[in-house]
Tab-separated table of C-alpha atoms in Angstrom:
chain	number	residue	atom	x	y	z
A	1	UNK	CA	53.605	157.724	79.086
A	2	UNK	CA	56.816	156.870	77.259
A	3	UNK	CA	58.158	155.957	81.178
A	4	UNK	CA	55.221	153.581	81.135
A	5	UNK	CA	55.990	151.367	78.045
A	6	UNK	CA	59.222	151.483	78.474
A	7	UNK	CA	58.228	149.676	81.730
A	8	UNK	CA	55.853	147.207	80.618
A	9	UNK	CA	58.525	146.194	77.817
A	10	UNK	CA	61.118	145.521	80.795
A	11	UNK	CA	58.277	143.551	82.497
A	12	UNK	CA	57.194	141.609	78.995
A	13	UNK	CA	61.009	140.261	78.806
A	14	UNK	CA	61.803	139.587	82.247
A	15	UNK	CA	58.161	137.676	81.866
A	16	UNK	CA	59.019	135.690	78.928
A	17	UNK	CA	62.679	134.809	80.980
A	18	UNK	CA	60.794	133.400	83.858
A	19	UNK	CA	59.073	131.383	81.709
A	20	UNK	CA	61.979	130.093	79.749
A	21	UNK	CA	63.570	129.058	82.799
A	22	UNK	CA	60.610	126.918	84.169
A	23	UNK	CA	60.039	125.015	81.406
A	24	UNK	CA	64.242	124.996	80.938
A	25	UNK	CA	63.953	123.525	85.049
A	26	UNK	CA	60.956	121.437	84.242
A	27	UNK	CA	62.472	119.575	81.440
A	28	UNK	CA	65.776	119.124	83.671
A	29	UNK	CA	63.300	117.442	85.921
A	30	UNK	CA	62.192	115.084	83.758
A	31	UNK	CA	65.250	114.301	82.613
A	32	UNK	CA	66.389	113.714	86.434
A	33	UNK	CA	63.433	111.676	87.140
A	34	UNK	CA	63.370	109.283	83.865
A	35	UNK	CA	67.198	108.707	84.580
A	36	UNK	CA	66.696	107.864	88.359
A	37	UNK	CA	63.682	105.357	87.204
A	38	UNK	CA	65.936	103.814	85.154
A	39	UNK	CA	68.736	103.344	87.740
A	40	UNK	CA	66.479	101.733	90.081
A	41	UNK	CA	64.978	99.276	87.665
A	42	UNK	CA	68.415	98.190	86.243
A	43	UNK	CA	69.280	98.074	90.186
A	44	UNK	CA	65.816	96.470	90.940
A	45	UNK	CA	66.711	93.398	88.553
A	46	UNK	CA	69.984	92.922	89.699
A	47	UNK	CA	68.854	92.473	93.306
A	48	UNK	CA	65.914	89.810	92.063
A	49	UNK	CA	68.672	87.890	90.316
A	50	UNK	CA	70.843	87.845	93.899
A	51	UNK	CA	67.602	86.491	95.433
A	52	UNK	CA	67.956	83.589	93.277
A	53	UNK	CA	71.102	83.307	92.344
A	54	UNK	CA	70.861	79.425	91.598
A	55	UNK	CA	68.992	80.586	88.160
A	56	UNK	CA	71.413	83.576	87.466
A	57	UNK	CA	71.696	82.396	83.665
A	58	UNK	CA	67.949	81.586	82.990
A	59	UNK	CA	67.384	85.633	83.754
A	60	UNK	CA	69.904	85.746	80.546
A	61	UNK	CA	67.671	88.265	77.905
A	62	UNK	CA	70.835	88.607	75.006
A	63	UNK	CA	70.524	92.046	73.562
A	64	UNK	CA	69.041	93.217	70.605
A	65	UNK	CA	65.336	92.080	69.379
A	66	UNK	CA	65.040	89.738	72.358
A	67	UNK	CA	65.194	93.325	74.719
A	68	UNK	CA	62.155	93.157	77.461
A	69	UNK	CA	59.758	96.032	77.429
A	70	UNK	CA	56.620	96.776	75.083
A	71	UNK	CA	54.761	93.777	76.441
A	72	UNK	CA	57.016	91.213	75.197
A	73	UNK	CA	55.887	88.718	77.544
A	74	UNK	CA	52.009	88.007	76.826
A	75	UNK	CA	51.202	84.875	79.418
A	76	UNK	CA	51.114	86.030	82.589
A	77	UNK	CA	53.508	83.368	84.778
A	78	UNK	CA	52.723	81.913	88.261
A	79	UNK	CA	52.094	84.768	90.997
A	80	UNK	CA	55.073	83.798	93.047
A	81	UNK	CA	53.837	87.073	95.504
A	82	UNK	CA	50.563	84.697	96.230
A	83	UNK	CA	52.079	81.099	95.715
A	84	UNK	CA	54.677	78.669	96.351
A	85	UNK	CA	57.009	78.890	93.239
A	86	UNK	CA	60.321	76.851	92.088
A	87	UNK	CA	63.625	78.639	91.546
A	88	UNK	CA	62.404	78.622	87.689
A	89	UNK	CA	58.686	79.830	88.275
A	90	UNK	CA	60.678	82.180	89.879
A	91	UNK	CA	62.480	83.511	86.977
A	92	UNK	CA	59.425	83.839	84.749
A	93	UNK	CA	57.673	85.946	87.284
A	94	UNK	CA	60.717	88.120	88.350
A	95	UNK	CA	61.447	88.794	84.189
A	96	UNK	CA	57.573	89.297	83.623
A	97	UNK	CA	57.376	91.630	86.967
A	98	UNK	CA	59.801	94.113	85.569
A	99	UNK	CA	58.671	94.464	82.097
A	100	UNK	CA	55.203	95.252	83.309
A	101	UNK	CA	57.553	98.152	85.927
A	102	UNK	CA	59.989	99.534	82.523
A	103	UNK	CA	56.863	99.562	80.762
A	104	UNK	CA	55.094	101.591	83.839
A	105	UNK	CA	51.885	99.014	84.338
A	106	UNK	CA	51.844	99.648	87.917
A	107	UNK	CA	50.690	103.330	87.603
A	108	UNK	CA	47.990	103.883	85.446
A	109	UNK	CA	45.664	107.419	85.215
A	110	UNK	CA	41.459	106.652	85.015
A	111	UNK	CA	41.801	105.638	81.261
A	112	UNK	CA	43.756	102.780	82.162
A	113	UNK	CA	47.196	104.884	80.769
A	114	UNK	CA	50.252	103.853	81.556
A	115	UNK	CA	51.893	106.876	83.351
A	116	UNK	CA	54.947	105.208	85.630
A	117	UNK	CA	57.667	103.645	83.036
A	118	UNK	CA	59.777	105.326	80.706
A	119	UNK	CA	59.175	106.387	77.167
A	120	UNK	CA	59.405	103.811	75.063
A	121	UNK	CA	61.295	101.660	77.558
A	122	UNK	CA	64.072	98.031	76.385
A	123	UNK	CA	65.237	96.359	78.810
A	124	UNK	CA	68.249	93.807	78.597
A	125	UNK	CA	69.498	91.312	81.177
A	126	UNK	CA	73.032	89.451	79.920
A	127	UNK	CA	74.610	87.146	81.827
A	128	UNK	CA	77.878	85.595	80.923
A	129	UNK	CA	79.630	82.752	83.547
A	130	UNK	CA	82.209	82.853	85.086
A	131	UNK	CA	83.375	79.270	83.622
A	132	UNK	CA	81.671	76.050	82.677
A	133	UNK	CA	82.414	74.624	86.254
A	134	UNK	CA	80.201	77.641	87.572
A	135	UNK	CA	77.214	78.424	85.201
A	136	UNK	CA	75.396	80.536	87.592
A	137	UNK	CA	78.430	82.746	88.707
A	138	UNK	CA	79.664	85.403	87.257
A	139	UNK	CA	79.122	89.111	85.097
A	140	UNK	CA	75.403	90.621	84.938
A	141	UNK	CA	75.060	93.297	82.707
A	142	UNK	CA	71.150	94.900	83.247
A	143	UNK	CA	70.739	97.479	80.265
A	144	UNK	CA	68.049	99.824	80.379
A	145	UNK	CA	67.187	102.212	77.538
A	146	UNK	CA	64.144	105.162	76.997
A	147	UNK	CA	63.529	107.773	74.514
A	148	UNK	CA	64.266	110.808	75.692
A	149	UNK	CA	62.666	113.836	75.211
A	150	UNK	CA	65.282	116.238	73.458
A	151	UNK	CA	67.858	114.986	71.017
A	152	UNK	CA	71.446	114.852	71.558
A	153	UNK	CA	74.263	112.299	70.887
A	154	UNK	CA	73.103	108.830	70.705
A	155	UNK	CA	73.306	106.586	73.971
A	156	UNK	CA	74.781	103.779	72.330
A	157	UNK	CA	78.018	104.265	70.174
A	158	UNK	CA	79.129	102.080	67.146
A	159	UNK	CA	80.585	98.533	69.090
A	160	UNK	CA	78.602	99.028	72.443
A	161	UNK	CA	76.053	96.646	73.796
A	162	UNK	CA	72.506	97.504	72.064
A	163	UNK	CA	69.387	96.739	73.764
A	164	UNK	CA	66.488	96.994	71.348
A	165	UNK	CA	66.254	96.680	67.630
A	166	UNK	CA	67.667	100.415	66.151
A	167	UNK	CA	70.960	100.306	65.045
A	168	UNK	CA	73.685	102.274	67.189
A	169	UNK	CA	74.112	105.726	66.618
A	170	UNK	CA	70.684	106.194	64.608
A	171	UNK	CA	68.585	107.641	67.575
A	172	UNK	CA	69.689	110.965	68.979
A	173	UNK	CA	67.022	111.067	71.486
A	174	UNK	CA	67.817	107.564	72.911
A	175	UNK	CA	69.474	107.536	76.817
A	176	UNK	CA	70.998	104.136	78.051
A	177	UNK	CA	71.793	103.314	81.519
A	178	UNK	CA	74.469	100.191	82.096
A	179	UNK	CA	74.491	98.448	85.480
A	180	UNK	CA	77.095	95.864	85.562
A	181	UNK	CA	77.816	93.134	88.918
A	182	UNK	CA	78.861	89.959	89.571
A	183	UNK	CA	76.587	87.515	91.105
A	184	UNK	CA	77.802	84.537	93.094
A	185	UNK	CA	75.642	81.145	93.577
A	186	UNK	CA	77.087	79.736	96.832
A	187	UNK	CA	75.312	76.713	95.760
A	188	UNK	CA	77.531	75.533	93.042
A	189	UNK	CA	80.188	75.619	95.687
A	190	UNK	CA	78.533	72.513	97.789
A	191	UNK	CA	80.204	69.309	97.222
């Protein structure tokens, strides 16, 4: 009998370990996944700006309060997938597009939920030319930021680029991803 609890306590704490480790694995997961979302959107915002790169600067966010994400944008702009649209219409659309994608829009449960975006998602777009002689050439910095689920150092250190409205190094459970590029406009090169 002794043999027998003895047993059953092995099995309890080997239990409990399995256990541990999947929701130690499933949390990695999430982590993986919200950081991979994030990558591609920064990445998916930079390619929309080399689609149109004669409007680079009027993508231009700033950081800070201006930061996309929370349904910022409340007019819905000109469906460029449906219609003709101008290099500006263009930028409204693209900007409106993915806000509506950070803030996971596209993927919704039966409620209406948003389930695709990150938690709490900002998104920041700065653009800075390369010189007045070329104002839609030069650095792109796409900023993308989420509330993580556990909390560890802040994201964003004292003098870094902060996209949103908390102040840097007051949210332990923020994560930041920072895409940087240089887009050219071939068209300010045309005499």
């Amino acid at each position: 009998m002794l043999e027998v609890m003895v047993t059953l306590l092995i099995i309890s704490f080997c239990l409990i370990a399995v256990v541990g480790m999947q929701l130690s694995a499933k949390r990695a997961g999430h982590l993986t996944r919200q950081r991979s979302l994030a990558m591609n959107l920064a990445q998916e915002m930079v390619e929309r700006i080399r689609i149109n790169p004669g409007q680079a600067a009027a993508y231009h966010t700033g950081i800070g309060a201006s930061a996309l994400g929370g349904a910022t944008i409340s007019t819905t702009p000109v469906n460029c997938a449906d219609n003709a649209c101008t290099p500006a219409q263009l930028v409204s659309w693209d900007r409106w597009q993915w806000e509506r994608r950070l803030d996971g829009v596209t993927v919704t449960n039966a409620q209406g939920t948003s389930l695709g975006g990150l938690i709490e998602p900002k998104g920041c777009i700065v653009f800075t030319a390369t010189d007045a002689a070329l104002p839609n050439s030069g650095q792109v910095r796409v900023i993308v930021n989420w509330r993580g689920l556990n909390a560890s150092t802040d994201a964003v250190q004292s003098g870094e680029a902060l996209c949103g409205s908390i102040s840097a190094g007051q949210d332990a459970t923020r994560r930041q991803v920072v895409l940087n590029t240089y887009v050219f406009d071939p068209g300010e090169l045309d005499p």
